Amino acid sequence: MTNNCFNCNEELENHDSQKMTVCLTSLSIKMESIQKNLEAQQTLLRVPNDDEALEHFAKTKTGEPSRMGSN
């Protein structure tokens, strides 16, 4: 069973030390980018705490007209 490199998709057996360093460096850079994107997504998808939720609800209710038709 052969193992292929995730960076260049060549067999790992064909990698010399220089090629291995290049591929590992490239993978490391890609992983850092993925990690930054994940952190950004987690920030956007963060669940607000109770105080934040109540504040947002209060601002929304005071700032928009009633939806029941009684203004």
PDB file of C-alpha atoms in Angstrom:
ATOM      1  CA  MET A   1       0.000   0.000   0.000  1.00  0.00           C
ATOM      2  CA  THR A   2       1.437   3.336  -1.017  1.00  0.00           C
ATOM      3  CA  ASN A   3       0.907   6.608   0.772  1.00  0.00           C
ATOM      4  CA  ASN A   4       0.532   9.771  -1.244  1.00  0.00           C
ATOM      5  CA  CYS A   5       1.546  13.238  -0.149  1.00  0.00           C
ATOM      6  CA  PHE A   6      -1.395  15.518   0.656  1.00  0.00           C
ATOM      7  CA  ASN A   7       0.404  18.445  -0.945  1.00  0.00           C
ATOM      8  CA  CYS A   8       1.686  17.171  -4.285  1.00  0.00           C
ATOM      9  CA  ASN A   9      -0.180  13.834  -4.439  1.00  0.00           C
ATOM     10  CA  GLU A  10       3.032  11.963  -5.253  1.00  0.00           C
ATOM     11  CA  GLU A  11       4.151   8.856  -3.408  1.00  0.00           C
ATOM     12  CA  LEU A  12       5.941   9.625  -0.159  1.00  0.00           C
ATOM     13  CA  GLU A  13       8.634   7.101  -1.044  1.00  0.00           C
ATOM     14  CA  ASN A  14       9.699   9.399  -3.901  1.00  0.00           C
ATOM     15  CA  HIS A  15      10.256  12.397  -1.599  1.00  0.00           C
ATOM     16  CA  ASP A  16      13.804  13.341  -0.731  1.00  0.00           C
ATOM     17  CA  SER A  17      14.479  15.548   2.285  1.00  0.00           C
ATOM     18  CA  GLN A  18      14.200  18.778   0.276  1.00  0.00           C
ATOM     19  CA  LYS A  19      10.900  17.768  -1.350  1.00  0.00           C
ATOM     20  CA  MET A  20       9.559  16.667   2.053  1.00  0.00           C
ATOM     21  CA  THR A  21      10.476  20.053   3.562  1.00  0.00           C
ATOM     22  CA  VAL A  22       8.766  21.929   0.723  1.00  0.00           C
ATOM     23  CA  CYS A  23       5.599  19.853   1.028  1.00  0.00           C
ATOM     24  CA  LEU A  24       5.462  20.088   4.822  1.00  0.00           C
ATOM     25  CA  THR A  25       5.974  23.849   4.691  1.00  0.00           C
ATOM     26  CA  SER A  26       3.208  24.212   2.138  1.00  0.00           C
ATOM     27  CA  LEU A  27       0.851  22.052   4.199  1.00  0.00           C
ATOM     28  CA  SER A  28       1.671  24.059   7.303  1.00  0.00           C
ATOM     29  CA  ILE A  29       0.758  27.315   5.541  1.00  0.00           C
ATOM     30  CA  LYS A  30      -2.500  25.788   4.295  1.00  0.00           C
ATOM     31  CA  MET A  31      -3.377  24.565   7.793  1.00  0.00           C
ATOM     32  CA  GLU A  32      -2.729  28.017   9.278  1.00  0.00           C
ATOM     33  CA  SER A  33      -5.092  29.506   6.702  1.00  0.00           C
ATOM     34  CA  ILE A  34      -7.761  26.914   7.501  1.00  0.00           C
ATOM     35  CA  GLN A  35      -7.362  27.568  11.220  1.00  0.00           C
ATOM     36  CA  LYS A  36      -7.765  31.342  10.727  1.00  0.00           C
ATOM     37  CA  ASN A  37     -10.900  30.777   8.640  1.00  0.00           C
ATOM     38  CA  LEU A  38     -12.300  28.431  11.285  1.00  0.00           C
ATOM     39  CA  GLU A  39     -11.672  30.985  14.030  1.00  0.00           C
ATOM     40  CA  ALA A  40     -13.417  33.657  11.946  1.00  0.00           C
ATOM     41  CA  GLN A  41     -16.407  31.371  11.390  1.00  0.00           C
ATOM     42  CA  GLN A  42     -16.610  30.538  15.086  1.00  0.00           C
ATOM     43  CA  THR A  43     -16.649  34.251  15.890  1.00  0.00           C
ATOM     44  CA  LEU A  44     -19.522  34.815  13.454  1.00  0.00           C
ATOM     45  CA  LEU A  45     -21.483  31.814  14.713  1.00  0.00           C
ATOM     46  CA  ARG A  46     -20.952  32.505  18.399  1.00  0.00           C
ATOM     47  CA  VAL A  47     -24.067  32.090  20.537  1.00  0.00           C
ATOM     48  CA  PRO A  48     -24.762  35.286  22.466  1.00  0.00           C
ATOM     49  CA  ASN A  49     -24.932  35.151  26.241  1.00  0.00           C
ATOM     50  CA  ASP A  50     -28.164  36.032  28.065  1.00  0.00           C
ATOM     51  CA  ASP A  51     -27.308  39.714  28.527  1.00  0.00           C
ATOM     52  CA  GLU A  52     -26.448  40.169  24.847  1.00  0.00           C
ATOM     53  CA  ALA A  53     -29.610  38.373  23.752  1.00  0.00           C
ATOM     54  CA  LEU A  54     -31.834  40.485  26.013  1.00  0.00           C
ATOM     55  CA  GLU A  55     -30.149  43.702  24.879  1.00  0.00           C
ATOM     56  CA  HIS A  56     -30.622  42.790  21.214  1.00  0.00           C
ATOM     57  CA  PHE A  57     -34.256  41.820  21.852  1.00  0.00           C
ATOM     58  CA  ALA A  58     -34.967  45.085  23.668  1.00  0.00           C
ATOM     59  CA  LYS A  59     -33.374  47.179  20.916  1.00  0.00           C
ATOM     60  CA  THR A  60     -35.278  45.277  18.245  1.00  0.00           C
ATOM     61  CA  LYS A  61     -38.653  45.593  19.976  1.00  0.00           C
ATOM     62  CA  THR A  62     -38.300  49.323  20.661  1.00  0.00           C
ATOM     63  CA  GLY A  63     -36.980  50.088  17.199  1.00  0.00           C
ATOM     64  CA  GLU A  64     -39.562  48.417  14.981  1.00  0.00           C
ATOM     65  CA  PRO A  65     -43.333  48.863  14.684  1.00  0.00           C
ATOM     66  CA  SER A  66     -45.674  46.221  16.020  1.00  0.00           C
ATOM     67  CA  ARG A  67     -46.357  43.362  13.659  1.00  0.00           C
ATOM     68  CA  MET A  68     -49.835  42.830  15.085  1.00  0.00           C
ATOM     69  CA  GLY A  69     -51.144  46.021  13.513  1.00  0.00           C
ATOM     70  CA  SER A  70     -51.610  47.984  16.739  1.00  0.00           C
ATOM     71  CA  ASN A  71     -49.219  50.907  16.431  1.00  0.00           C
TER      72      ASN A  71
END
